Coordinates of C-alpha atoms and ligand atoms in Angstrom, one line a residue:
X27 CA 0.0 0.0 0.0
X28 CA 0.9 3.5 -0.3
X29 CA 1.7 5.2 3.1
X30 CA 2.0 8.4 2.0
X31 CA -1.5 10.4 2.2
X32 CA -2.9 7.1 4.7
X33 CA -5.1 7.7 7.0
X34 CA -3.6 6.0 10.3
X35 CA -5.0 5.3 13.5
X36 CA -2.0 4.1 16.2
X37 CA -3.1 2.8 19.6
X38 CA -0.1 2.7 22.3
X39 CA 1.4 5.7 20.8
X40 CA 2.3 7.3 23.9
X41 CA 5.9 5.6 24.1
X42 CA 7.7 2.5 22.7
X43 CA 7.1 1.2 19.4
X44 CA 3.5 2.9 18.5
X45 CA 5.5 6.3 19.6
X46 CA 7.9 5.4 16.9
X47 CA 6.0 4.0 14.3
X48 CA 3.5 7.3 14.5
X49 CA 6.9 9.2 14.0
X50 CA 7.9 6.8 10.9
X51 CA 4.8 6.9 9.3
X52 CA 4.1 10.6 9.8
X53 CA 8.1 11.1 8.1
X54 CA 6.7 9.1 5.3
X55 CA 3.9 11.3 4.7
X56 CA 1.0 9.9 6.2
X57 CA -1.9 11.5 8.3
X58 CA -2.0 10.2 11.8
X59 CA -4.4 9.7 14.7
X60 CA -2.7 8.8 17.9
X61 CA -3.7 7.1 21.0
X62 CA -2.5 5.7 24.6
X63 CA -3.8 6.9 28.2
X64 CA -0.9 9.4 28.7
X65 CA -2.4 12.7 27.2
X66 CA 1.1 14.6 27.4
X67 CA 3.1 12.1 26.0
X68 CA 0.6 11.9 23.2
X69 CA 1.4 15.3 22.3
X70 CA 4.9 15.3 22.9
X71 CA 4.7 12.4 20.7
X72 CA 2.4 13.9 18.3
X73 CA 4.8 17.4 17.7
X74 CA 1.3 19.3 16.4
X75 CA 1.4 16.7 13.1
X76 CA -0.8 14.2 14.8
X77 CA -4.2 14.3 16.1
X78 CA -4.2 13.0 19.4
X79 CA -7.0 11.1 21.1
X80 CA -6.9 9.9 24.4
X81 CA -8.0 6.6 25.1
X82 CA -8.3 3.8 27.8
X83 CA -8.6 0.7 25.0
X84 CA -10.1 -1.1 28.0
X85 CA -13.3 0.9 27.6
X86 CA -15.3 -0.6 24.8
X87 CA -18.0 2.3 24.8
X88 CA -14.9 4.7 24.7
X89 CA -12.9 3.2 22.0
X90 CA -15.9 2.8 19.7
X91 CA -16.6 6.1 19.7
X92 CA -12.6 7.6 19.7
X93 CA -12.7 5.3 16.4
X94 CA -15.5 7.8 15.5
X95 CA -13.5 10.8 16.2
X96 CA -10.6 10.0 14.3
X97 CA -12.5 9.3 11.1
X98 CA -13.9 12.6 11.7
X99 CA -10.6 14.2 12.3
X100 CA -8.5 12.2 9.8
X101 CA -11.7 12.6 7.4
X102 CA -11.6 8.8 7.4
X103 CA -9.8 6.1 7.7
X104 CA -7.7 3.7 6.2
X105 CA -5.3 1.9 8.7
X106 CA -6.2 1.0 12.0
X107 CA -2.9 -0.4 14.1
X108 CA -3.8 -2.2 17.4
X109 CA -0.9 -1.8 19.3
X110 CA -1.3 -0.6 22.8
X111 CA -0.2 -3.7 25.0
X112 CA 1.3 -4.7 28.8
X113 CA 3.5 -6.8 29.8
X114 CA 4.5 -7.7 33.3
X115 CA 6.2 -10.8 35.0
X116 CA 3.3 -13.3 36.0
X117 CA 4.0 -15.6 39.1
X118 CA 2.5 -18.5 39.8
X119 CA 2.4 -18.2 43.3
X120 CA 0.6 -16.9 45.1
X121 CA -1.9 -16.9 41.4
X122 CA -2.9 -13.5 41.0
X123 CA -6.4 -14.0 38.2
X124 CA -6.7 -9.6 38.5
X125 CA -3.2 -9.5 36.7
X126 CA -4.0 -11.9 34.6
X127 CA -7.7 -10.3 33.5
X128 CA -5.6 -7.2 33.1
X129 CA -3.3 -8.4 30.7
X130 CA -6.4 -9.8 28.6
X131 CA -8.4 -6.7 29.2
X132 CA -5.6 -4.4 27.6
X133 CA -4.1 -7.2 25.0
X134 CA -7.1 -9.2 23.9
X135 CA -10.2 -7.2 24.7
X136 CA -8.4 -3.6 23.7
X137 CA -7.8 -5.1 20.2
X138 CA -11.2 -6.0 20.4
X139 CA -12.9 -3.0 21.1
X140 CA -10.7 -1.3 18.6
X141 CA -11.4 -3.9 15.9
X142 CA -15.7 -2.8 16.7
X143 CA -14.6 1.1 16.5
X144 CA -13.2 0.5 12.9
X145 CA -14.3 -2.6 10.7
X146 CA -17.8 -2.2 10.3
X147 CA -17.0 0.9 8.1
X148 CA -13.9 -0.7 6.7
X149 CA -16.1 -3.9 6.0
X150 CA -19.1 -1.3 4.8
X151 CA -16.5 0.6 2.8
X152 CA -14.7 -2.7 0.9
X153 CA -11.5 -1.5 1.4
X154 CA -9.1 -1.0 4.8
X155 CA -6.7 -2.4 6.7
X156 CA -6.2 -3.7 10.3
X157 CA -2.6 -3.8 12.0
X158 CA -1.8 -6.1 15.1
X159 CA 1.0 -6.2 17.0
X160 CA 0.8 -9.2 18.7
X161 CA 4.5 -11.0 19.8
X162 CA 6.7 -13.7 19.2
X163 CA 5.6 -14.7 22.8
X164 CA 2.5 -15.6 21.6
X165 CA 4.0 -18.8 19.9
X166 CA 5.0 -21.0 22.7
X167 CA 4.3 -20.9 26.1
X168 CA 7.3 -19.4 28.2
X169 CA 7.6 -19.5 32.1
X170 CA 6.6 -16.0 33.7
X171 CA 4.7 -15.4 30.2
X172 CA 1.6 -17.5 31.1
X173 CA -0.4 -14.2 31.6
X174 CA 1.2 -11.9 28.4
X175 CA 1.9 -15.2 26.5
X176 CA -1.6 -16.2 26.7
X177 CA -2.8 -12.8 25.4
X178 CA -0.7 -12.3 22.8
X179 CA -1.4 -16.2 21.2
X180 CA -4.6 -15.4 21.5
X181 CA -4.2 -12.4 19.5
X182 CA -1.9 -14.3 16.6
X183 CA -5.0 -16.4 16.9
X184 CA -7.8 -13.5 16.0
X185 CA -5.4 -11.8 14.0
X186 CA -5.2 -15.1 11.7
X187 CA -9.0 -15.8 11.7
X188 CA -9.9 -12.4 11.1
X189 CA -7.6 -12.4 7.5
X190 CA -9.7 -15.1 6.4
X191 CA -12.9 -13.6 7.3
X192 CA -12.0 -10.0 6.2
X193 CA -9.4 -10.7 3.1
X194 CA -12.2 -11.1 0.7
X195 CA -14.5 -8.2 1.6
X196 CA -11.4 -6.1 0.6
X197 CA -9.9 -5.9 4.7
X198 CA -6.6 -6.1 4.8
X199 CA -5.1 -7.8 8.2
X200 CA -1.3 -7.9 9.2
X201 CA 0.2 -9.4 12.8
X202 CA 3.0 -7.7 13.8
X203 CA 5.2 -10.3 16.0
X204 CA 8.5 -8.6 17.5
X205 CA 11.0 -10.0 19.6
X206 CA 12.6 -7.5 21.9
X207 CA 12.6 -3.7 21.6
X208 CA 13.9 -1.7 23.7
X209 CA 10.8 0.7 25.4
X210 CA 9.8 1.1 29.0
X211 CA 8.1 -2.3 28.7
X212 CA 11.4 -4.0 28.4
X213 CA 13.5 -1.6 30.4
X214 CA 12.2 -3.1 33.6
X215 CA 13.1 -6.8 32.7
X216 CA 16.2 -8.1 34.7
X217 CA 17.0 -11.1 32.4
X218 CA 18.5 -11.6 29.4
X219 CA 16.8 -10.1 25.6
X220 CA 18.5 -11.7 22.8
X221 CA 18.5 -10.0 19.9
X222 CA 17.4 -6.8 21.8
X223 CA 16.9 -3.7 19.0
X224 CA 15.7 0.2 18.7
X225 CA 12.1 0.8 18.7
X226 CA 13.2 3.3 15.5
X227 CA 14.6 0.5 13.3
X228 CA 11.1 -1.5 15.0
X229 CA 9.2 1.3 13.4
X230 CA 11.1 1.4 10.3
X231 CA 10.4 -2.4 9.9
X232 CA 6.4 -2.2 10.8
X233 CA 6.4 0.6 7.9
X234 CA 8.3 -1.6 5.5
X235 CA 6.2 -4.1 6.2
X236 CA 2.8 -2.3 6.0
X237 CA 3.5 -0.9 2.2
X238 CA 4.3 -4.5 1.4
X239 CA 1.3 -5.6 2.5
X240 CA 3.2 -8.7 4.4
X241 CA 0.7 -10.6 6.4
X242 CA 3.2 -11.4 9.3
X243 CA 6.0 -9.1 10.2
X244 CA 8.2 -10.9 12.7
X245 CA 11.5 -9.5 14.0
X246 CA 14.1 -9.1 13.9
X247 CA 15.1 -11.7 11.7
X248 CA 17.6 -13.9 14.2
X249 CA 14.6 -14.0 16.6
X250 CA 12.1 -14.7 13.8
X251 CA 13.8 -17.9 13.0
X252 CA 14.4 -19.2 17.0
X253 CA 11.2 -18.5 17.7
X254 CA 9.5 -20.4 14.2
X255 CA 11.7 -23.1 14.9
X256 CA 10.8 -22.8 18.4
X257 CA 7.1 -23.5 17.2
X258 CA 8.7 -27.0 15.9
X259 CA 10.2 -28.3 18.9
X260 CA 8.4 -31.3 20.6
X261 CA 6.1 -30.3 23.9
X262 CA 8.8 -32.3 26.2
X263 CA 11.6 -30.9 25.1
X264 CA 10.3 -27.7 25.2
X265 CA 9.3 -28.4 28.7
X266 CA 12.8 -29.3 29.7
X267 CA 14.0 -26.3 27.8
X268 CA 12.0 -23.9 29.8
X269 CA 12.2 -25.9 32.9
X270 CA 16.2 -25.4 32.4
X271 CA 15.4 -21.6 31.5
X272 CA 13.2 -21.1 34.5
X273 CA 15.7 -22.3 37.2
X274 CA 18.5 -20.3 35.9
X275 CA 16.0 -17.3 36.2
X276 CA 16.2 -16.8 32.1
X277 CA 13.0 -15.2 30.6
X278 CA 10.9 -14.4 33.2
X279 CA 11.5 -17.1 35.9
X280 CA 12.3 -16.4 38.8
X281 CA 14.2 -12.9 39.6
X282 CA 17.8 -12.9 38.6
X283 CA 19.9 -10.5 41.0
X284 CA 21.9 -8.1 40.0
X285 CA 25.6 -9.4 39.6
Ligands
LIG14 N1 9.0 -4.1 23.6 C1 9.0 -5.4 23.2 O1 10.0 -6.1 23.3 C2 7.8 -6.0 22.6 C3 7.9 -7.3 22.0 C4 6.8 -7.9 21.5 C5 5.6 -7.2 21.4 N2 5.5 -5.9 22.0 C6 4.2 -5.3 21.9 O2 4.3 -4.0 21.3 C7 3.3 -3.2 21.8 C8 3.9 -1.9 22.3 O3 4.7 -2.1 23.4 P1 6.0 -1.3 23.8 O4 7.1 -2.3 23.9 O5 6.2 -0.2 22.8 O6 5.7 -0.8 25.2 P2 5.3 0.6 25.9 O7 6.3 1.6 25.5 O8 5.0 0.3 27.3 O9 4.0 1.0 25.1 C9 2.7 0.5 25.4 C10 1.7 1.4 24.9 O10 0.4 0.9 25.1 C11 -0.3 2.0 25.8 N3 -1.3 1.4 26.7 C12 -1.2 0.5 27.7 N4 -2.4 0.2 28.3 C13 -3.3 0.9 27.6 C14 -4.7 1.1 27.7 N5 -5.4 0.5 28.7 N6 -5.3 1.9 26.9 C15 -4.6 2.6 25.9 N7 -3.3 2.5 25.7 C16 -2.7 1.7 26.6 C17 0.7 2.8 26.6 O11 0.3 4.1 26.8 P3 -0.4 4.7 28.2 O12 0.3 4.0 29.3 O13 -0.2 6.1 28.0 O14 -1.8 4.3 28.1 C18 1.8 2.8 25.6 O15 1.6 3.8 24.6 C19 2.5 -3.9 22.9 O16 1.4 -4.5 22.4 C20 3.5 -5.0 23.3 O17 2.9 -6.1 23.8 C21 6.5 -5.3 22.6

């Protein structure tokens, strides 16, 4: 697709990758409506090129109707990105179900309630396209994960269905699945994040693959690979694996201490 002159709608805008993707995408010329909780880094974010509309995706009346005042400010709308998203550490014990609800409140049901403020005109319309950023999380279960993890498959899940549903009523859907990128999502985790990149060359990626209309984007590439061969590992070796990962405190196990 052509970016330039788009109509773009980012969610999670405020910082991190949706903070840099608005940026790319407004650099590459195309008309932006940005979103998050945070009204001032919105428009310290938004540098008076963006419109900026606050939003708690966990309110589904809200989010229907902010998708109704970006098409009015954007004078429509041709790309939604679903990208706000939380991550944190999820112990087993002692179970905690709020933290868990909260991560599929904000990752599964915010998607949601985006997806109902945009594709009925998009589906009305013939013609759109819906972005997900979903993770390479999603695609195997990893200890300290089970609350993020199970979000985020659930989203490559949706994302997937939705592409069959949508694709011939002229909906475009693309997941975006990244590994680690530095934001303040990541800058709190004390383990280990192969492969660990700029949200900027994120963005720059997410653009690419939005004009080339690539149904997954999954980065970057070393971690791309690990984690589709990951998919192709038998369920007890992976068990051992992250059994092994877990007691060494790797990848959200148990907290490693400093030195
Ligand atoms: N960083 C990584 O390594 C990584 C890897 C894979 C996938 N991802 C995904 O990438 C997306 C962006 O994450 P990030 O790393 O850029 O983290 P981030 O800097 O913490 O950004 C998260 C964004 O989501 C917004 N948000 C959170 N809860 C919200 C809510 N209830 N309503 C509206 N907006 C909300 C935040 O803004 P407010 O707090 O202002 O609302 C912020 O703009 C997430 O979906 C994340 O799961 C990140």
């Amino acid at each position: 697709m052509e970016i330039a002159g788009a109509r773009i709608w980012v969610t999670g805008a405020s910082s991190g990758i949706g903070a840099a993707l608005a940026r790319e995408l407004a650099d590459r010329g195309a008309h932006l409506a940005v979103s998050a909780r945070s009204v001032d880094a919105l428009t310290e974010v938004a540098g008076g090129r963006m419109v900026v509309v606050p939003l708690d995706v966990t309110d589904r009346a809200a989010t229907v109707a902010a998708g109704g005042a970006v098409r009015e400010a954007l004078g429509g709308l041709d790309v939604a990105v679903l990208n706000a998203g939380t991550w944190s550490r999820f112990h087993v014990e002692p179970w905690d179900s709020s933290l868990f609800a909260e991560h599929l409140q904000v990752n599964v049901m915010g998607a949601v309630h985006t997806l109902e403020a945009v594709l009925p005109q998009m589906l009305a319309a013939g013609r759109g396209r819906v972005v997900g950023t979903a993770s390479v999380a999603g695609y195997r279960g990893l200890p300290g994960s089970e609350a993020y993890g199970a979000g985020k498959a659930a989203l490559l899940n949706l994302l997937e269905a939705l592409r069959g549903s949508v694709g011939p009523r002229g909906v475009v859907v693309q997941t975006v699945s990244p590994g680690f990128v530095r934001t303040p999502m990541t800058d709190r985790n004390r383990f280990p994040m192969p492969f660990l990149i700029e949200p900027e060359a994120a963005a720059r990626t997410i653009a690419d693959g939005i004009a080339r209309d690539k149904a997954e984007i999954v980065f970057p590439l070393p971690m791309a690979v690990s984690m589709k061969l990951a998919r192709l590992v038998p369920v007890r070796a992976w068990t051992a694996l992250t059994a092994a990962m877990a007691r060494r405190g790797l990848h959200g196990g148990p907290e490693r201490r400093a030195g």
